[in-house]
PDB file of C-alpha atoms in Angstrom:
ATOM      1  CA  UNK A   4     137.834 119.294  97.754  1.00 50.00           C
ATOM      2  CA  UNK A   5     139.047 116.723  95.141  1.00 58.00           C
ATOM      3  CA  UNK A   6     135.451 115.411  93.514  1.00 70.00           C
ATOM      4  CA  UNK A   7     135.851 111.544  93.656  1.00 94.00           C
ATOM      5  CA  UNK A   8     135.412 110.378  90.340  1.00 95.00           C
ATOM      6  CA  UNK A   9     132.118 109.532  90.231  1.00 97.00           C
ATOM      7  CA  UNK A  10     130.721 113.085  90.703  1.00 98.00           C
ATOM      8  CA  UNK A  11     134.018 113.654  88.284  1.00 98.00           C
ATOM      9  CA  UNK A  12     132.179 111.749  85.880  1.00 98.00           C
ATOM     10  CA  UNK A  13     128.634 112.724  85.783  1.00 98.00           C
ATOM     11  CA  UNK A  14     129.158 116.649  86.575  1.00 98.00           C
ATOM     12  CA  UNK A  15     131.221 116.398  83.260  1.00 98.00           C
ATOM     13  CA  UNK A  16     127.984 114.643  81.373  1.00 98.00           C
ATOM     14  CA  UNK A  17     125.923 117.309  82.756  1.00 98.00           C
ATOM     15  CA  UNK A  18     126.346 119.801  79.279  1.00 97.00           C
ATOM     16  CA  UNK A  19     125.175 119.562  75.805  1.00 96.00           C
ATOM     17  CA  UNK A  20     128.044 120.002  73.907  1.00 96.00           C
ATOM     18  CA  UNK A  21     130.439 117.668  75.610  1.00 97.00           C
ATOM     19  CA  UNK A  22     128.218 114.979  75.868  1.00 97.00           C
ATOM     20  CA  UNK A  23     127.710 115.686  71.819  1.00 96.00           C
ATOM     21  CA  UNK A  24     131.711 115.418  71.837  1.00 96.00           C
ATOM     22  CA  UNK A  25     131.460 111.895  73.680  1.00 97.00           C
ATOM     23  CA  UNK A  26     129.161 110.978  70.695  1.00 96.00           C
ATOM     24  CA  UNK A  27     131.448 112.162  67.931  1.00 95.00           C
ATOM     25  CA  UNK A  28     134.377 110.171  69.058  1.00 95.00           C
ATOM     26  CA  UNK A  29     132.449 107.499  69.435  1.00 95.00           C
ATOM     27  CA  UNK A  30     131.895 106.990  65.843  1.00 94.00           C
ATOM     28  CA  UNK A  31     136.249 107.225  65.801  1.00 94.00           C
ATOM     29  CA  UNK A  32     139.520 109.773  66.915  1.00 93.00           C
ATOM     30  CA  UNK A  33     139.216 113.260  65.936  1.00 94.00           C
ATOM     31  CA  UNK A  34     141.418 115.853  66.378  1.00 92.00           C
ATOM     32  CA  UNK A  35     140.281 119.580  67.722  1.00 91.00           C
ATOM     33  CA  UNK A  36     139.510 120.695  65.017  1.00 90.00           C
ATOM     34  CA  UNK A  37     136.833 118.226  63.796  1.00 91.00           C
ATOM     35  CA  UNK A  38     135.136 118.337  66.715  1.00 92.00           C
ATOM     36  CA  UNK A  39     134.818 121.902  66.996  1.00 91.00           C
ATOM     37  CA  UNK A  40     133.346 121.603  63.703  1.00 90.00           C
ATOM     38  CA  UNK A  41     130.299 120.827  64.279  1.00 89.00           C
ATOM     39  CA  UNK A  42     128.979 123.978  66.908  1.00 85.00           C
ATOM     40  CA  UNK A  43     129.873 127.134  66.636  1.00 84.00           C
ATOM     41  CA  UNK A  44     132.524 127.098  69.190  1.00 86.00           C
ATOM     42  CA  UNK A  45     135.939 128.621  68.900  1.00 89.00           C
ATOM     43  CA  UNK A  46     138.768 126.303  69.641  1.00 90.00           C
ATOM     44  CA  UNK A  47     139.656 128.133  72.988  1.00 92.00           C
ATOM     45  CA  UNK A  48     136.074 126.798  74.223  1.00 92.00           C
ATOM     46  CA  UNK A  49     136.285 123.480  72.525  1.00 93.00           C
ATOM     47  CA  UNK A  50     139.548 123.454  74.619  1.00 93.00           C
ATOM     48  CA  UNK A  51     138.117 123.865  77.758  1.00 95.00           C
ATOM     49  CA  UNK A  52     135.256 121.577  77.320  1.00 97.00           C
ATOM     50  CA  UNK A  53     138.154 118.743  76.174  1.00 96.00           C
ATOM     51  CA  UNK A  54     139.806 119.340  79.410  1.00 96.00           C
ATOM     52  CA  UNK A  55     137.050 118.849  82.027  1.00 97.00           C
ATOM     53  CA  UNK A  56     135.964 115.338  79.648  1.00 97.00           C
ATOM     54  CA  UNK A  57     139.864 114.193  80.648  1.00 96.00           C
ATOM     55  CA  UNK A  58     140.303 115.815  83.404  1.00 96.00           C
ATOM     56  CA  UNK A  59     137.144 113.069  84.082  1.00 97.00           C
ATOM     57  CA  UNK A  60     139.378 109.858  81.892  1.00 97.00           C
ATOM     58  CA  UNK A  61     136.416 110.452  79.831  1.00 97.00           C
ATOM     59  CA  UNK A  62     138.613 110.889  76.318  1.00 97.00           C
ATOM     60  CA  UNK A  63     142.881 110.431  76.274  1.00 95.00           C
ATOM     61  CA  UNK A  64     144.355 112.744  74.316  1.00 91.00           C
ATOM     62  CA  UNK A  65     147.809 111.194  71.795  1.00 86.00           C
ATOM     63  CA  UNK A  66     150.462 112.065  73.040  1.00 80.00           C
ATOM     64  CA  UNK A  67     152.839 111.711  70.046  1.00 73.00           C
ATOM     65  CA  UNK A  68     150.909 112.733  66.981  1.00 68.00           C
ATOM     66  CA  UNK A  69     150.929 116.769  66.340  1.00 77.00           C
ATOM     67  CA  UNK A  70     147.074 116.759  66.206  1.00 80.00           C
ATOM     68  CA  UNK A  71     146.848 114.888  68.962  1.00 86.00           C
ATOM     69  CA  UNK A  72     143.909 113.409  68.343  1.00 92.00           C
ATOM     70  CA  UNK A  73     141.205 112.516  70.962  1.00 94.00           C
ATOM     71  CA  UNK A  74     140.062 109.497  71.698  1.00 95.00           C
ATOM     72  CA  UNK A  75     137.150 108.195  73.825  1.00 96.00           C
ATOM     73  CA  UNK A  76     137.346 106.531  77.438  1.00 95.00           C
ATOM     74  CA  UNK A  77     134.656 104.799  78.584  1.00 93.00           C
ATOM     75  CA  UNK A  78     135.559 104.008  81.449  1.00 94.00           C
ATOM     76  CA  UNK A  79     133.837 106.444  83.740  1.00 96.00           C
ATOM     77  CA  UNK A  80     130.226 105.764  81.680  1.00 97.00           C
ATOM     78  CA  UNK A  81     130.597 102.146  83.253  1.00 96.00           C
ATOM     79  CA  UNK A  82     130.330 103.009  85.996  1.00 96.00           C
ATOM     80  CA  UNK A  83     127.934 105.683  85.885  1.00 98.00           C
ATOM     81  CA  UNK A  84     125.754 103.008  83.900  1.00 97.00           C
ATOM     82  CA  UNK A  85     126.768 100.535  86.944  1.00 96.00           C
ATOM     83  CA  UNK A  86     126.086 102.861  89.710  1.00 97.00           C
ATOM     84  CA  UNK A  87     122.272 103.556  88.131  1.00 97.00           C
ATOM     85  CA  UNK A  88     121.523  99.731  87.537  1.00 95.00           C
ATOM     86  CA  UNK A  89     120.588  99.303  91.258  1.00 95.00           C
ATOM     87  CA  UNK A  90     117.552 101.695  90.027  1.00 95.00           C
ATOM     88  CA  UNK A  91     115.939  99.865  86.921  1.00 93.00           C
ATOM     89  CA  UNK A  92     113.795  98.684  88.728  1.00 91.00           C
ATOM     90  CA  UNK A  93     112.275 101.724  89.740  1.00 91.00           C
ATOM     91  CA  UNK A  94     111.319 102.520  86.042  1.00 87.00           C
ATOM     92  CA  UNK A  95     110.928  98.582  84.963  1.00 85.00           C
ATOM     93  CA  UNK A  96     108.663  98.228  87.950  1.00 72.00           C
ATOM     94  CA  UNK A  97     106.367 100.831  86.409  1.00 64.00           C
ATOM     95  CA  UNK A  98     106.446  99.592  83.659  1.00 60.00           C
ATOM     96  CA  UNK A  99     105.494  96.327  84.556  1.00 68.00           C
ATOM     97  CA  UNK A 100     102.642  97.346  86.526  1.00 66.00           C
ATOM     98  CA  UNK A 101     101.546  99.200  83.422  1.00 63.00           C
ATOM     99  CA  UNK A 102     101.388  95.761  81.555  1.00 70.00           C
ATOM    100  CA  UNK A 103      99.772  93.313  84.024  1.00 72.00           C
ATOM    101  CA  UNK A 104      97.522  96.064  83.351  1.00 68.00           C
ATOM    102  CA  UNK A 105      96.336  96.108  80.660  1.00 71.00           C
ATOM    103  CA  UNK A 106      96.553  92.208  80.232  1.00 78.00           C
ATOM    104  CA  UNK A 107      94.501  91.717  83.432  1.00 76.00           C
ATOM    105  CA  UNK A 108      91.789  94.386  81.114  1.00 73.00           C
ATOM    106  CA  UNK A 109      92.223  92.665  77.940  1.00 76.00           C
ATOM    107  CA  UNK A 110      91.051  89.163  79.963  1.00 76.00           C
ATOM    108  CA  UNK A 111      88.180  91.077  81.970  1.00 72.00           C
ATOM    109  CA  UNK A 112      86.973  91.934  78.331  1.00 71.00           C
ATOM    110  CA  UNK A 113      87.827  88.836  77.101  1.00 69.00           C
ATOM    111  CA  UNK A 114      85.297  87.394  79.750  1.00 65.00           C
ATOM    112  CA  UNK A 115      82.700  89.961  79.564  1.00 63.00           C
ATOM    113  CA  UNK A 116      82.790  91.549  76.097  1.00 54.00           C
ATOM    114  CA  UNK A 117      83.355  89.191  73.700  1.00 48.00           C
ATOM    115  CA  UNK A 118      85.413  89.446  70.391  1.00 47.00           C
ATOM    116  CA  UNK A 119      84.763  93.356  69.702  1.00 43.00           C
TER     117      UNK A 119
ATOM    118  CA  UNK B   4     120.025 129.451  79.800  1.00 51.00           C
ATOM    119  CA  UNK B   5     117.410 127.014  81.858  1.00 58.00           C
ATOM    120  CA  UNK B   6     119.635 123.951  80.928  1.00 70.00           C
ATOM    121  CA  UNK B   7     117.911 120.935  79.179  1.00 94.00           C
ATOM    122  CA  UNK B   8     116.569 117.973  80.980  1.00 95.00           C
ATOM    123  CA  UNK B   9     119.432 114.883  80.301  1.00 97.00           C
ATOM    124  CA  UNK B  10     122.233 117.998  81.985  1.00 98.00           C
ATOM    125  CA  UNK B  11     120.329 118.852  84.687  1.00 98.00           C
ATOM    126  CA  UNK B  12     119.889 114.911  86.299  1.00 98.00           C
ATOM    127  CA  UNK B  13     123.739 114.370  85.387  1.00 98.00           C
ATOM    128  CA  UNK B  14     124.719 117.788  87.249  1.00 98.00           C
ATOM    129  CA  UNK B  15     122.439 116.324  90.207  1.00 98.00           C
ATOM    130  CA  UNK B  16     123.764 113.584  89.837  1.00 98.00           C
ATOM    131  CA  UNK B  17     127.754 114.968  90.156  1.00 98.00           C
ATOM    132  CA  UNK B  18     127.365 115.147  94.468  1.00 97.00           C
ATOM    133  CA  UNK B  19     127.953 112.277  96.711  1.00 96.00           C
ATOM    134  CA  UNK B  20     125.611 113.544  99.097  1.00 96.00           C
ATOM    135  CA  UNK B  21     122.764 113.790  96.391  1.00 97.00           C
ATOM    136  CA  UNK B  22     123.024 110.306  95.040  1.00 97.00           C
ATOM    137  CA  UNK B  23     123.746 109.097  98.906  1.00 96.00           C
ATOM    138  CA  UNK B  24     120.098 110.674  99.978  1.00 96.00           C
ATOM    139  CA  UNK B  25     118.609 109.150  96.570  1.00 97.00           C
ATOM    140  CA  UNK B  26     119.699 105.826  98.073  1.00 96.00           C
ATOM    141  CA  UNK B  27     118.077 106.288 100.506  1.00 95.00           C
ATOM    142  CA  UNK B  28     114.727 107.297  99.323  1.00 95.00           C
ATOM    143  CA  UNK B  29     115.233 104.022  96.823  1.00 95.00           C
ATOM    144  CA  UNK B  30     114.366 102.343 100.575  1.00 94.00           C
ATOM    145  CA  UNK B  31     111.394 104.178 100.814  1.00 94.00           C
ATOM    146  CA  UNK B  32     109.542 107.855 101.318  1.00 93.00           C
ATOM    147  CA  UNK B  33     111.434 109.710 104.238  1.00 94.00           C
ATOM    148  CA  UNK B  34     111.092 112.907 105.807  1.00 92.00           C
ATOM    149  CA  UNK B  35     113.603 115.850 105.394  1.00 91.00           C
ATOM    150  CA  UNK B  36     115.542 115.337 109.271  1.00 90.00           C
ATOM    151  CA  UNK B  37     114.823 111.190 108.313  1.00 91.00           C
ATOM    152  CA  UNK B  38     117.226 112.429 105.134  1.00 92.00           C
ATOM    153  CA  UNK B  39     119.702 114.729 107.517  1.00 91.00           C
ATOM    154  CA  UNK B  40     120.771 111.451 109.432  1.00 90.00           C
ATOM    155  CA  UNK B  41     123.310 109.833 108.443  1.00 89.00           C
ATOM    156  CA  UNK B  42     124.953 113.499 106.717  1.00 85.00           C
ATOM    157  CA  UNK B  43     126.561 115.193 109.503  1.00 84.00           C
ATOM    158  CA  UNK B  44     124.797 118.361 107.380  1.00 86.00           C
ATOM    159  CA  UNK B  45     121.978 121.482 109.160  1.00 89.00           C
ATOM    160  CA  UNK B  46     118.622 120.667 107.987  1.00 90.00           C
ATOM    161  CA  UNK B  47     119.075 124.426 105.799  1.00 92.00           C
ATOM    162  CA  UNK B  48     122.333 121.948 103.079  1.00 92.00           C
ATOM    163  CA  UNK B  49     119.840 119.191 102.878  1.00 93.00           C
ATOM    164  CA  UNK B  50     117.131 121.409 101.710  1.00 93.00           C
ATOM    165  CA  UNK B  51     119.415 123.011  99.248  1.00 95.00           C
ATOM    166  CA  UNK B  52     120.702 119.428  98.305  1.00 97.00           C
ATOM    167  CA  UNK B  53     116.604 117.691  98.101  1.00 96.00           C
ATOM    168  CA  UNK B  54     116.136 121.239  95.771  1.00 96.00           C
ATOM    169  CA  UNK B  55     118.619 120.547  93.748  1.00 97.00           C
ATOM    170  CA  UNK B  56     117.460 117.062  93.083  1.00 97.00           C
ATOM    171  CA  UNK B  57     113.171 118.589  93.572  1.00 96.00           C
ATOM    172  CA  UNK B  58     113.919 121.023  90.305  1.00 96.00           C
ATOM    173  CA  UNK B  59     115.944 118.095  88.061  1.00 97.00           C
ATOM    174  CA  UNK B  60     112.862 115.952  89.383  1.00 97.00           C
ATOM    175  CA  UNK B  61     114.384 113.069  91.293  1.00 97.00           C
ATOM    176  CA  UNK B  62     112.368 113.238  93.736  1.00 97.00           C
ATOM    177  CA  UNK B  63     108.280 114.863  94.089  1.00 95.00           C
ATOM    178  CA  UNK B  64     107.605 116.051  98.083  1.00 91.00           C
ATOM    179  CA  UNK B  65     103.925 115.832  99.592  1.00 86.00           C
ATOM    180  CA  UNK B  66     101.980 118.533  99.544  1.00 80.00           C
ATOM    181  CA  UNK B  67      99.730 116.771 101.792  1.00 73.00           C
ATOM    182  CA  UNK B  68     101.139 115.639 104.537  1.00 68.00           C
ATOM    183  CA  UNK B  69     102.652 118.632 106.998  1.00 77.00           C
ATOM    184  CA  UNK B  70     106.089 116.387 107.022  1.00 80.00           C
ATOM    185  CA  UNK B  71     105.900 116.540 103.252  1.00 86.00           C
ATOM    186  CA  UNK B  72     108.189 113.516 102.722  1.00 92.00           C
ATOM    187  CA  UNK B  73     110.788 112.802  99.740  1.00 94.00           C
ATOM    188  CA  UNK B  74     109.680 110.062  97.796  1.00 95.00           C
ATOM    189  CA  UNK B  75     112.262 108.937  95.346  1.00 96.00           C
ATOM    190  CA  UNK B  76     111.218 109.488  91.601  1.00 95.00           C
ATOM    191  CA  UNK B  77     113.252 107.315  88.851  1.00 93.00           C
ATOM    192  CA  UNK B  78     112.541 108.749  85.168  1.00 94.00           C
ATOM    193  CA  UNK B  79     115.198 111.054  84.481  1.00 96.00           C
ATOM    194  CA  UNK B  80     117.016 108.346  85.888  1.00 97.00           C
ATOM    195  CA  UNK B  81     115.700 106.532  83.391  1.00 96.00           C
ATOM    196  CA  UNK B  82     116.838 109.111  81.325  1.00 96.00           C
ATOM    197  CA  UNK B  83     120.452 108.870  81.806  1.00 98.00           C
ATOM    198  CA  UNK B  84     120.573 105.642  81.402  1.00 97.00           C
ATOM    199  CA  UNK B  85     119.871 105.072  78.509  1.00 96.00           C
ATOM    200  CA  UNK B  86     121.699 108.432  77.589  1.00 97.00           C
ATOM    201  CA  UNK B  87     125.402 105.700  78.195  1.00 97.00           C
ATOM    202  CA  UNK B  88     123.258 102.536  76.781  1.00 95.00           C
ATOM    203  CA  UNK B  89     124.410 102.783  73.405  1.00 95.00           C
ATOM    204  CA  UNK B  90     128.076 103.174  74.751  1.00 95.00           C
ATOM    205  CA  UNK B  91     127.495  99.742  76.554  1.00 93.00           C
ATOM    206  CA  UNK B  92     129.867  98.777  73.270  1.00 91.00           C
ATOM    207  CA  UNK B  93     132.608 100.108  74.392  1.00 91.00           C
ATOM    208  CA  UNK B  94     133.246  98.409  77.808  1.00 87.00           C
ATOM    209  CA  UNK B  95     131.805  95.568  76.948  1.00 85.00           C
ATOM    210  CA  UNK B  96     133.924  95.662  73.760  1.00 72.00           C
ATOM    211  CA  UNK B  97     137.034  95.700  75.950  1.00 64.00           C
ATOM    212  CA  UNK B  98     135.629  92.735  78.260  1.00 60.00           C
ATOM    213  CA  UNK B  99     134.491  90.767  74.871  1.00 68.00           C
ATOM    214  CA  UNK B 100     138.409  91.168  73.290  1.00 66.00           C
ATOM    215  CA  UNK B 101     139.856  90.257  77.115  1.00 63.00           C
ATOM    216  CA  UNK B 102     138.170  86.897  77.088  1.00 70.00           C
ATOM    217  CA  UNK B 103     138.707  86.170  73.882  1.00 72.00           C
ATOM    218  CA  UNK B 104     141.743  86.610  74.637  1.00 68.00           C
ATOM    219  CA  UNK B 105     142.611  84.627  77.230  1.00 71.00           C
ATOM    220  CA  UNK B 106     140.757  81.240  75.680  1.00 78.00           C
ATOM    221  CA  UNK B 107     142.699  81.308  72.181  1.00 76.00           C
ATOM    222  CA  UNK B 108     146.100  81.620  75.051  1.00 73.00           C
ATOM    223  CA  UNK B 109     144.330  78.642  76.615  1.00 76.00           C
ATOM    224  CA  UNK B 110     143.876  77.099  72.880  1.00 76.00           C
ATOM    225  CA  UNK B 111     147.366  77.322  72.146  1.00 72.00           C
ATOM    226  CA  UNK B 112     148.647  76.643  75.767  1.00 71.00           C
ATOM    227  CA  UNK B 113     146.980  72.943  75.323  1.00 69.00           C
ATOM    228  CA  UNK B 114     148.121  72.159  71.693  1.00 64.00           C
ATOM    229  CA  UNK B 115     151.602  73.545  72.508  1.00 63.00           C
ATOM    230  CA  UNK B 116     151.891  72.660  76.509  1.00 54.00           C
ATOM    231  CA  UNK B 117     150.137  69.617  76.657  1.00 48.00           C
ATOM    232  CA  UNK B 118     148.428  69.823  80.469  1.00 46.00           C
ATOM    233  CA  UNK B 119     149.951  71.730  83.250  1.00 43.00           C
TER     234      UNK B 119
END
């Protein structure tokens, strides 16, 4: 079965090297050799990661230049962020509750404890 | 090698059934039987997905009640959203550019073409 687009995106992001490659491409296009440099990794190993990223639509590779530069393609990241968005209330809620609790505590201290 | 936390999160999210389970748990706690209901799936198959989600810290399971209800644990989702955040400028940039382009076009039409 062909994995759905979102699953392919999350699966491609489930690797620290691939996330680091995307981080590098966020600063501008790069060749495979340039991408391999910061990692203690062979070119074929890096190429394998690039294929996963390319299949997931997270990078595009130049067709004309001989060095075939890789560039970041952010659309799938947008879909991933959109999927996560409705869950935001769960972590913001717990922060809001903490903030409300701390404010109530301060107010209480102000009422009972004076200015210490 | 133990996968890092963020990789475990993205890997757990790389499956439509697991994402649907999280969507169900966003509405409140549920038993394994309740979670299995909407999917044409055996209880052991659902349990396998729950184990992946639990290992990734995305769900917590009750220890006291006999039906061991599952609840959503959103902290790893927060980390995933935070990882995606710096890339936001890439998809918002392209939208901003489109908006600027459309505005410039409208202005240009206003100047040359009158009110059509």
